[in-house]
Coordinates of N, CA and C in Angstrom, one line a residue:
M5 N -25.5 -61.9 -78.5 CA -24.0 -61.3 -77.3 C -23.9 -62.7 -76.4
F6 N -23.0 -62.6 -76.0 CA -22.0 -63.8 -74.8 C -22.6 -62.7 -73.5
E7 N -23.8 -63.3 -72.9 CA -24.2 -63.2 -71.6 C -23.6 -62.6 -70.6
R8 N -23.5 -61.7 -70.0 CA -22.5 -61.5 -68.9 C -23.6 -62.3 -67.7
R9 N -24.8 -62.5 -68.0 CA -25.5 -63.4 -66.5 C -25.4 -64.5 -66.5
G10 N -24.7 -65.3 -67.8 CA -24.2 -66.4 -67.8 C -23.6 -66.5 -67.1
F11 N -22.3 -66.4 -68.0 CA -20.7 -66.9 -66.7 C -20.3 -66.0 -66.7
L12 N -20.2 -64.6 -67.4 CA -20.0 -63.7 -67.1 C -21.2 -62.6 -67.2
V13 N -21.3 -62.7 -68.6 CA -22.6 -62.3 -69.3 C -23.0 -63.5 -69.9
G14 N -22.1 -59.9 -79.2 CA -21.0 -59.9 -80.7 C -20.7 -57.8 -80.3
G15 N -14.6 -45.3 -81.1 CA -14.2 -45.2 -82.4 C -13.1 -44.5 -82.7
L16 N -12.0 -45.3 -83.8 CA -11.5 -43.8 -84.0 C -11.6 -43.9 -85.7
G17 N -12.9 -44.6 -86.1 CA -13.2 -44.1 -87.0 C -14.1 -45.0 -87.7
L18 N -14.5 -45.7 -88.6 CA -15.1 -47.0 -89.4 C -15.3 -47.1 -90.9
M19 N -14.9 -48.6 -91.5 CA -14.5 -48.3 -92.5 C -15.8 -48.7 -93.3
A20 N -15.9 -48.2 -94.4 CA -17.1 -48.0 -95.5 C -17.0 -49.6 -95.9
L21 N -18.5 -49.7 -96.2 CA -18.5 -50.9 -97.1 C -18.7 -50.3 -98.6
P22 N -18.4 -51.0 -99.5 CA -18.4 -51.0 -101.0 C -19.6 -50.3 -101.4
S23 N -20.1 -49.2 -101.8 CA -20.8 -48.5 -102.3 C -22.8 -49.2 -102.0
A24 N -22.6 -50.7 -103.0 CA -23.5 -51.1 -103.2 C -24.5 -51.3 -101.8
L25 N -23.4 -51.7 -100.4 CA -23.9 -51.6 -99.3 C -24.0 -50.6 -98.3
G26 N -24.0 -49.5 -98.6 CA -24.2 -48.1 -98.2 C -22.9 -47.6 -97.6
A27 N -22.9 -46.7 -97.0 CA -21.0 -46.3 -96.9 C -21.2 -46.2 -94.8
A28 N -22.1 -46.8 -94.4 CA -22.3 -46.5 -93.2 C -21.3 -48.2 -92.1
L29 N -22.1 -49.1 -92.5 CA -21.2 -50.3 -91.9 C -19.8 -50.5 -91.7
P30 N -19.9 -51.1 -91.0 CA -17.9 -51.6 -91.4 C -17.8 -52.9 -91.3
I31 N -17.4 -53.3 -92.5 CA -16.7 -54.3 -92.6 C -15.2 -55.0 -92.6
P32 N -15.1 -55.5 -91.6 CA -13.6 -56.0 -91.5 C -12.8 -55.9 -92.4
P33 N -10.9 -55.7 -92.3 CA -10.5 -56.8 -93.9 C -10.8 -57.9 -93.7
G34 N -10.4 -58.7 -94.6 CA -10.7 -59.9 -94.5 C -12.3 -60.5 -94.6
N35 N -13.0 -59.6 -93.9 CA -13.9 -60.3 -93.9 C -15.1 -61.3 -91.9
R36 N -13.5 -60.5 -91.2 CA -14.0 -61.4 -90.4 C -13.0 -60.5 -88.9
I37 N -14.0 -60.8 -88.1 CA -13.2 -60.3 -86.8 C -13.3 -61.4 -85.9
G38 N -12.0 -61.6 -85.1 CA -12.2 -62.8 -84.0 C -11.2 -62.5 -82.8
F39 N -11.4 -62.6 -81.2 CA -11.2 -62.3 -80.2 C -11.0 -63.8 -79.5
D40 N -9.9 -63.7 -78.9 CA -9.5 -64.8 -77.7 C -10.3 -64.4 -76.3
I41 N -11.4 -65.3 -75.7 CA -11.9 -64.9 -74.5 C -10.6 -64.9 -73.3
T42 N -10.2 -64.5 -72.8 CA -9.5 -64.7 -71.5 C -9.9 -64.6 -70.3
R43 N -9.4 -65.2 -68.5 CA -9.5 -64.8 -67.9 C -8.4 -65.0 -66.8
K44 N -7.7 -63.9 -65.8 CA -6.4 -63.9 -65.6 C -5.3 -64.7 -66.5
G45 N -5.2 -64.3 -67.9 CA -4.3 -64.9 -68.9 C -4.6 -65.7 -69.0
S46 N -5.4 -66.9 -68.6 CA -5.5 -68.2 -69.5 C -6.8 -67.8 -70.5
K47 N -6.8 -68.3 -71.7 CA -8.2 -68.7 -72.8 C -8.9 -69.3 -72.5
L48 N -10.2 -69.0 -72.3 CA -11.2 -69.9 -72.2 C -12.5 -70.0 -73.1
G49 N -11.9 -69.2 -74.5 CA -12.6 -69.9 -75.4 C -12.7 -68.2 -77.0
S50 N -13.3 -68.4 -77.9 CA -13.3 -67.6 -78.8 C -14.5 -66.9 -79.0
H51 N -14.4 -65.9 -79.6 CA -15.8 -65.0 -80.3 C -15.6 -64.5 -81.7
V52 N -16.1 -65.6 -82.8 CA -15.5 -64.8 -84.0 C -17.0 -64.7 -84.8
L53 N -16.5 -63.7 -85.3 CA -17.8 -63.2 -86.8 C -17.3 -63.2 -88.0
K54 N -17.9 -63.2 -88.9 CA -17.6 -63.6 -90.6 C -18.5 -62.6 -90.7
F55 N -18.3 -62.4 -92.2 CA -19.0 -61.2 -92.9 C -19.1 -61.7 -94.4
A56 N -20.0 -61.5 -95.0 CA -20.3 -61.7 -96.3 C -21.7 -61.3 -97.1
S57 N -21.0 -60.5 -98.2 CA -21.6 -59.5 -98.8 C -22.3 -60.2 -100.4
D58 N -23.3 -59.6 -100.2 CA -24.0 -60.1 -102.2 C -25.2 -59.3 -102.7
G59 N -24.9 -57.9 -103.2 CA -25.5 -56.8 -103.5 C -25.2 -55.8 -102.3
N60 N -26.8 -55.2 -102.0 CA -26.7 -54.9 -100.9 C -26.7 -55.3 -99.7
R61 N -26.7 -56.8 -99.7 CA -27.3 -57.7 -98.7 C -26.1 -58.4 -97.7
L62 N -25.8 -57.9 -97.0 CA -25.1 -58.2 -95.8 C -25.5 -59.4 -95.0
T63 N -24.5 -60.6 -94.4 CA -25.1 -61.5 -93.3 C -23.6 -61.7 -93.0
V64 N -23.7 -61.8 -91.5 CA -23.3 -61.7 -90.1 C -23.4 -62.7 -89.5
L65 N -22.0 -63.8 -89.9 CA -22.2 -65.0 -88.4 C -21.5 -64.9 -87.6
V66 N -22.2 -65.0 -86.4 CA -21.4 -65.1 -85.1 C -21.3 -66.3 -84.0
D67 N -20.5 -66.2 -83.7 CA -20.2 -67.7 -82.9 C -18.9 -67.7 -82.0
V68 N -20.1 -67.9 -80.6 CA -19.2 -68.0 -79.4 C -19.0 -68.9 -78.6
V69 N -18.1 -70.0 -78.4 CA -17.8 -71.0 -77.8 C -16.6 -70.5 -76.5
L70 N -17.3 -70.8 -75.6 CA -16.0 -71.4 -74.5 C -16.4 -72.4 -73.7
T71 N -14.9 -72.8 -72.6 CA -15.1 -73.4 -71.5 C -14.6 -73.0 -70.9
Y72 N -14.8 -73.3 -68.8 CA -14.2 -72.6 -68.0 C -13.7 -74.1 -67.2
R73 N -12.4 -74.3 -67.3 CA -12.3 -75.5 -66.2 C -11.9 -74.8 -65.0
L74 N -11.6 -75.6 -64.2 CA -10.6 -75.6 -62.7 C -10.7 -76.6 -62.5
L75 N -8.8 -77.1 -62.0 CA -8.2 -78.0 -61.5 C -8.4 -79.1 -62.6
G76 N -8.9 -79.1 -63.9 CA -9.1 -80.0 -64.9 C -10.9 -80.5 -64.7
I77 N -11.5 -80.2 -63.8 CA -12.8 -79.7 -64.1 C -13.7 -79.1 -64.8
T78 N -14.3 -79.4 -65.9 CA -15.3 -78.2 -66.2 C -16.5 -78.0 -65.6
L79 N -16.6 -76.9 -65.2 CA -17.9 -76.0 -64.5 C -18.6 -75.3 -65.5
Y80 N -18.4 -74.8 -66.6 CA -19.2 -74.1 -67.4 C -18.7 -74.5 -68.6
R81 N -20.2 -74.2 -69.5 CA -20.3 -74.3 -70.6 C -20.9 -73.5 -71.7
Y82 N -20.6 -72.5 -72.6 CA -21.3 -71.9 -73.3 C -20.8 -71.9 -74.5
T83 N -22.2 -71.9 -75.7 CA -21.9 -71.7 -77.4 C -23.5 -70.8 -77.7
H84 N -23.0 -70.0 -78.6 CA -24.1 -69.4 -79.0 C -23.6 -68.9 -80.6
H85 N -25.2 -69.1 -81.3 CA -25.0 -69.0 -82.7 C -25.6 -67.9 -83.6
C86 N -25.6 -66.9 -83.8 CA -26.1 -66.1 -84.7 C -26.0 -65.7 -85.8
T87 N -26.9 -65.4 -86.5 CA -26.9 -64.7 -88.1 C -27.7 -63.7 -88.2
E88 N -27.4 -62.7 -88.6 CA -27.4 -61.5 -88.6 C -27.9 -60.8 -90.0
I89 N -29.0 -60.7 -90.6 CA -29.0 -60.2 -92.3 C -29.5 -58.9 -92.2
W90 N -28.9 -58.2 -92.8 CA -28.7 -56.6 -93.5 C -29.1 -56.7 -94.9
Q91 N -30.0 -55.4 -94.9 CA -30.9 -55.3 -96.6 C -30.2 -53.8 -96.6
G92 N -29.3 -53.4 -97.6 CA -29.4 -51.4 -97.8 C -29.5 -50.7 -96.1
G93 N -28.5 -51.5 -95.5 CA -28.0 -50.7 -94.3 C -29.0 -50.7 -93.5
E94 N -29.9 -52.0 -93.3 CA -31.0 -52.0 -92.0 C -31.4 -53.8 -91.7
V95 N -31.4 -53.7 -90.7 CA -31.4 -55.2 -90.1 C -33.1 -55.7 -90.4
I96 N -32.7 -56.9 -91.3 CA -34.0 -57.3 -91.8 C -34.7 -58.6 -91.1
S97 N -33.1 -59.4 -90.4 CA -33.6 -60.7 -89.8 C -32.4 -60.7 -88.9
L98 N -33.2 -61.6 -87.9 CA -31.5 -62.0 -87.0 C -32.3 -63.3 -86.0
E99 N -31.4 -64.5 -86.0 CA -31.7 -65.5 -85.5 C -30.7 -65.9 -84.8
S100 N -30.8 -66.7 -82.9 CA -29.7 -67.0 -82.6 C -30.6 -68.5 -81.7
R101 N -29.6 -69.4 -81.6 CA -29.4 -70.4 -80.9 C -28.4 -70.3 -79.6
T102 N -28.8 -70.6 -78.6 CA -27.1 -70.7 -77.3 C -28.1 -71.6 -76.3
N103 N -26.0 -72.3 -76.4 CA -26.8 -73.1 -74.9 C -25.6 -72.8 -73.9
D104 N -26.6 -72.0 -72.6 CA -26.0 -71.0 -71.8 C -25.7 -72.1 -70.4
N105 N -24.5 -73.3 -70.3 CA -24.3 -74.1 -69.5 C -25.3 -74.8 -69.3
G106 N -26.0 -75.3 -70.4 CA -27.7 -76.4 -70.3 C -28.4 -75.8 -70.5
K107 N -28.8 -74.4 -70.5 CA -29.8 -74.0 -70.7 C -29.6 -73.5 -72.1
P108 N -31.0 -73.6 -73.0 CA -31.4 -73.0 -73.9 C -32.2 -71.8 -73.8
F109 N -31.1 -71.1 -75.1 CA -32.4 -70.0 -75.5 C -32.2 -70.1 -77.2
S110 N -33.3 -69.3 -77.4 CA -33.8 -69.2 -78.9 C -34.2 -68.0 -79.2
L111 N -33.6 -67.4 -80.7 CA -34.5 -66.5 -81.1 C -34.0 -65.7 -82.0
N112 N -35.7 -65.4 -82.4 CA -36.1 -64.9 -84.1 C -36.6 -63.3 -84.0
A113 N -36.2 -62.9 -85.0 CA -36.4 -61.5 -85.3 C -36.6 -61.5 -87.2
T114 N -37.7 -61.1 -87.7 CA -38.1 -61.1 -89.1 C -38.6 -59.1 -89.3
R115 N -38.0 -58.8 -89.8 CA -38.9 -57.4 -90.5 C -39.9 -57.0 -91.3
G116 N -40.8 -56.5 -91.0 CA -42.0 -56.3 -91.8 C -42.4 -55.0 -92.0
P117 N -43.8 -55.0 -92.0 CA -44.0 -53.7 -92.0 C -44.5 -52.5 -90.8
A118 N -44.5 -53.7 -89.8 CA -44.3 -52.8 -88.1 C -43.0 -52.6 -87.9
G119 N -42.2 -53.1 -88.2 CA -41.0 -52.9 -87.4 C -40.1 -54.2 -87.6
L120 N -39.0 -54.4 -87.0 CA -38.1 -56.0 -86.3 C -39.3 -56.5 -85.1
T121 N -39.9 -57.5 -85.7 CA -40.5 -58.0 -84.3 C -39.6 -59.1 -84.3
V122 N -39.5 -59.0 -82.7 CA -38.6 -60.2 -81.7 C -39.2 -61.1 -81.6
Q123 N -38.9 -62.3 -81.5 CA -39.5 -63.5 -80.7 C -38.4 -64.3 -79.8
S124 N -38.7 -64.7 -78.5 CA -37.6 -65.3 -78.2 C -37.8 -66.2 -76.9
S125 N -37.2 -67.0 -76.4 CA -37.3 -68.0 -75.3 C -37.3 -67.2 -74.1
G126 N -36.5 -66.1 -74.2 CA -36.0 -65.0 -73.5 C -37.2 -64.2 -73.0
T127 N -37.8 -63.8 -73.7 CA -38.5 -62.5 -73.4 C -39.9 -62.5 -73.8
P128 N -41.1 -61.7 -74.0 CA -42.2 -61.4 -74.4 C -41.6 -60.8 -75.9
R129 N -42.8 -61.3 -77.0 CA -43.0 -60.8 -78.4 C -42.7 -59.2 -78.4
Y130 N -42.4 -58.7 -79.5 CA -42.2 -57.3 -79.3 C -42.1 -56.3 -80.6
V131 N -42.3 -55.5 -80.5 CA -41.4 -55.3 -82.4 C -40.6 -53.7 -81.6
A132 N -39.6 -54.0 -82.1 CA -37.8 -53.2 -81.4 C -38.2 -51.9 -81.9
P133 N -37.7 -51.0 -81.4 CA -37.4 -49.5 -81.7 C -36.9 -49.2 -82.9
A134 N -37.1 -48.2 -83.5 CA -36.6 -48.1 -85.0 C -35.1 -48.3 -85.2
N135 N -34.5 -47.6 -83.9 CA -33.2 -47.0 -83.8 C -32.5 -49.0 -82.7
A136 N -33.2 -49.2 -82.8 CA -32.5 -50.7 -81.9 C -31.7 -51.3 -83.1
L137 N -30.7 -51.8 -82.2 CA -29.5 -52.9 -83.3 C -29.2 -53.8 -82.4
P138 N -29.2 -55.1 -83.3 CA -28.8 -56.4 -82.3 C -27.2 -55.9 -81.5
A139 N -27.1 -56.7 -80.0 CA -26.2 -56.4 -79.3 C -24.9 -57.0 -79.9
T140 N -24.4 -57.1 -81.0 CA -23.2 -57.9 -81.7 C -21.5 -57.1 -81.5
H141 N -22.1 -55.6 -81.2 CA -20.8 -55.0 -80.5 C -19.9 -54.4 -82.3
W142 N -20.3 -55.2 -83.3 CA -19.3 -54.9 -84.3 C -19.6 -53.9 -85.2
N143 N -20.7 -53.3 -85.1 CA -21.2 -52.6 -85.7 C -21.3 -51.3 -84.6
Q144 N -20.8 -50.2 -84.9 CA -20.2 -49.2 -83.3 C -21.5 -48.2 -83.4
R145 N -22.6 -47.9 -84.4 CA -23.7 -47.5 -84.4 C -24.5 -47.8 -83.2
Q146 N -24.7 -49.1 -82.9 CA -25.2 -49.6 -81.7 C -25.4 -48.5 -80.0
L147 N -24.0 -48.1 -80.4 CA -23.9 -46.8 -78.9 C -24.6 -46.1 -79.0
S148 N -25.5 -46.0 -80.1 CA -26.3 -44.6 -79.7 C -27.7 -44.9 -79.8
G149 N -28.3 -46.1 -79.4 CA -29.4 -46.4 -79.3 C -29.7 -47.7 -78.6
P150 N -31.0 -48.3 -78.2 CA -31.3 -49.6 -77.4 C -30.5 -50.2 -78.9
W151 N -30.4 -51.6 -77.7 CA -29.7 -53.2 -78.0 C -30.8 -54.3 -77.9
I152 N -30.9 -55.2 -78.6 CA -31.2 -56.7 -79.0 C -30.2 -57.8 -78.1
N153 N -30.8 -57.7 -77.1 CA -30.0 -59.0 -76.5 C -30.0 -60.4 -77.3
T154 N -29.0 -60.6 -78.2 CA -29.7 -61.7 -79.3 C -29.3 -63.0 -78.2
Q155 N -29.3 -63.4 -77.0 CA -29.2 -64.2 -76.1 C -30.8 -64.2 -75.9
T156 N -30.8 -63.5 -75.1 CA -32.4 -63.6 -73.9 C -33.7 -63.1 -74.7
G157 N -33.0 -62.0 -76.1 CA -34.0 -61.0 -76.8 C -34.4 -60.1 -76.1
Q158 N -34.2 -59.8 -75.1 CA -34.1 -58.3 -74.0 C -33.9 -57.3 -74.9
L159 N -34.5 -56.0 -74.6 CA -34.3 -54.6 -75.2 C -33.6 -53.7 -74.4
M160 N -32.5 -53.7 -74.4 CA -31.6 -52.8 -73.4 C -31.3 -51.4 -73.8
H161 N -31.1 -50.9 -72.7 CA -30.4 -49.5 -72.8 C -29.6 -48.9 -72.1
P162 N -28.1 -49.8 -72.4 CA -27.4 -49.8 -71.9 C -26.8 -47.5 -71.9
R163 N -25.7 -47.1 -70.8 CA -25.3 -45.9 -70.8 C -24.1 -45.7 -71.0
V164 N -23.6 -44.6 -72.1 CA -22.6 -45.1 -72.7 C -21.8 -43.7 -72.8
V165 N -20.4 -43.7 -72.1 CA -19.7 -42.4 -71.6 C -18.3 -42.8 -72.2
P166 N -17.9 -41.6 -73.9 CA -17.3 -42.0 -74.3 C -15.9 -41.9 -73.4
G167 N -14.7 -42.3 -74.0 CA -13.4 -42.1 -73.0 C -12.3 -41.8 -74.2
G168 N -11.5 -41.5 -73.9 CA -10.3 -41.6 -74.0 C -9.4 -42.4 -75.2
V169 N -8.3 -42.5 -76.3 CA -7.8 -43.6 -76.7 C -6.8 -43.7 -76.3
E170 N -6.5 -45.0 -76.0 CA -5.3 -45.7 -75.2 C -5.6 -47.4 -76.0
R171 N -3.8 -47.8 -75.5 CA -3.4 -48.9 -76.2 C -3.7 -50.1 -75.1
I172 N -4.8 -51.0 -76.2 CA -5.2 -52.1 -74.8 C -4.8 -53.8 -75.9
A173 N -4.7 -54.6 -74.7 CA -3.9 -55.7 -75.4 C -4.6 -56.5 -76.5
A174 N -4.3 -57.2 -77.4 CA -4.8 -57.9 -78.4 C -4.3 -59.1 -77.9
A175 N -4.5 -60.2 -78.9 CA -4.1 -61.7 -78.9 C -2.5 -61.8 -79.0
K176 N -2.0 -62.7 -78.9 CA -1.1 -63.3 -78.8 C 0.3 -62.2 -78.6
G177 N -0.3 -61.5 -77.5 CA 1.0 -60.5 -76.6 C 1.1 -59.0 -78.0
A178 N -0.2 -59.0 -78.7 CA 0.4 -57.9 -79.7 C -0.6 -56.1 -78.8
S179 N -0.7 -55.8 -79.1 CA -2.0 -54.3 -78.8 C -2.2 -53.3 -80.2
I180 N -3.1 -53.1 -79.8 CA -4.0 -52.2 -80.2 C -4.5 -50.9 -79.7
E181 N -4.2 -49.4 -80.3 CA -4.6 -48.2 -80.1 C -6.2 -47.8 -80.3
A182 N -7.2 -48.3 -79.4 CA -8.5 -47.7 -79.9 C -9.5 -46.7 -78.6
R183 N -10.4 -46.3 -79.1 CA -10.8 -45.4 -78.1 C -12.1 -46.2 -77.2
R184 N -11.6 -46.1 -75.9 CA -12.6 -46.8 -75.1 C -14.0 -45.9 -74.9
Y185 N -15.1 -47.0 -74.5 CA -16.3 -46.7 -73.7 C -16.6 -47.0 -72.6
E186 N -17.2 -46.6 -71.8 CA -17.8 -47.3 -70.7 C -19.2 -47.4 -70.1
L187 N -19.9 -48.8 -70.2 CA -20.9 -49.0 -70.5 C -21.8 -49.3 -69.2
T188 N -23.1 -49.0 -68.1 CA -23.9 -48.8 -67.2 C -25.1 -49.1 -67.7
G189 N -25.5 -49.8 -66.4 CA -26.9 -50.0 -66.6 C -27.6 -51.3 -66.9
D190 N -28.0 -51.3 -68.4 CA -28.0 -52.9 -68.4 C -27.2 -53.2 -69.1
A191 N -25.9 -52.9 -69.4 CA -24.3 -53.5 -70.0 C -23.4 -52.8 -69.0
K192 N -22.5 -54.1 -68.0 CA -21.5 -53.0 -67.6 C -20.3 -53.8 -68.1
F193 N -19.8 -52.8 -68.7 CA -18.4 -53.3 -69.2 C -17.6 -52.3 -70.3
S194 N -16.5 -52.1 -70.5 CA -15.8 -51.2 -71.2 C -15.5 -52.2 -72.4
M195 N -15.8 -51.1 -73.3 CA -15.7 -51.6 -74.9 C -14.6 -50.7 -75.9
W196 N -13.7 -50.9 -76.7 CA -13.1 -50.4 -77.3 C -13.4 -50.4 -79.3
Y197 N -13.0 -49.5 -80.0 CA -13.4 -49.4 -81.2 C -11.8 -48.6 -81.8
D198 N -11.6 -49.2 -83.5 CA -10.2 -48.7 -83.8 C -10.7 -48.2 -85.1
K199 N -10.1 -47.6 -86.0 CA -10.4 -47.9 -87.3 C -10.7 -49.1 -88.2
I200 N -10.5 -50.1 -87.6 CA -11.1 -51.4 -88.4 C -12.5 -51.4 -87.8
G201 N -12.6 -51.5 -86.7 CA -14.1 -51.4 -85.9 C -14.4 -51.8 -84.5
W202 N -14.4 -52.8 -84.0 CA -14.4 -53.2 -82.7 C -13.0 -53.7 -82.5
A203 N -12.7 -53.1 -81.6 CA -11.6 -53.9 -81.1 C -11.5 -54.3 -79.6
G204 N -12.2 -54.7 -78.5 CA -11.9 -55.2 -77.8 C -13.2 -54.8 -76.6
L205 N -12.8 -55.7 -75.7 CA -14.2 -55.4 -74.4 C -13.6 -56.1 -73.5
S206 N -14.3 -55.8 -71.6 CA -13.4 -56.4 -70.8 C -14.4 -56.0 -69.6
F207 N -14.7 -56.7 -68.7 CA -15.4 -56.3 -68.2 C -14.8 -57.5 -66.3
N208 N -15.6 -57.1 -65.0 CA -15.0 -57.8 -63.9 C -16.6 -59.0 -63.7
K209 N -15.5 -60.2 -63.2 CA -16.4 -61.2 -62.7 C -15.8 -61.8 -61.7
G210 N -16.6 -61.7 -60.6 CA -16.5 -62.7 -59.1 C -14.8 -62.3 -59.1
G211 N -14.3 -60.8 -59.6 CA -12.6 -60.6 -59.1 C -11.8 -60.5 -60.0
A212 N -12.2 -61.5 -60.8 CA -11.2 -61.7 -62.3 C -11.9 -60.7 -63.3
L213 N -10.6 -60.5 -64.1 CA -10.6 -59.5 -65.3 C -11.0 -60.5 -66.5
I214 N -12.2 -60.2 -67.1 CA -12.5 -61.2 -68.4 C -12.3 -60.2 -69.5
R215 N -11.7 -60.4 -70.9 CA -10.8 -59.9 -71.8 C -11.3 -60.0 -73.0
Y216 N -11.9 -59.4 -74.0 CA -11.8 -60.5 -75.4 C -10.4 -59.3 -76.2
E217 N -9.7 -59.9 -76.3 CA -8.4 -59.9 -77.0 C -8.8 -60.0 -78.7
R218 N -8.3 -59.1 -79.2 CA -8.9 -59.4 -81.0 C -7.7 -59.9 -81.1
Q219 N -7.7 -61.0 -82.4 CA -7.0 -61.7 -83.1 C -6.4 -60.9 -84.3
A220 N -5.4 -61.3 -84.9 CA -5.0 -60.5 -86.0 C -5.4 -61.1 -87.3

């Protein structure tokens, strides 16, 4: 997940997977969801998720790359690469590497008899609760339980308040009709879901609105 504490910091319905993967996980059309990350109308970078299924196994690759420049001077760089593996509707492993403006983070999580054990450079080792999901945002199920922060490994318990359906900005001047969710507590931002899945995200940082605008 793109950490809000670094620079700032991975519904109308869900699209079902093929039956071999269960009927609850939302794979987007084309096996990809991509976002432009913008600030005051300028693009900072991108957040892209790619999905690959093999029988009842699903691999999700997450890549976030952004650069913040002011008057041509680079003030901040961020990269985050995460691999999330599901088996039969359950997360069985998670691995990530992050460079937060020169500060590295690493995370590995593997499912064993006791559950999903999370080890990271940002928090002590622990076994995640059974209903905890990686905070990669593509799976709307994460709104009903704790999150595993995929940068720091922190276990998060955001408070979620569902809102109404509204039209939000998408990339290249397009728009999307999606349902809004307000998050407070451990995570403070707005998030949207539509019939495809994750539709957008926004929050304020330093008086500026940071927006995830979904690519076509």
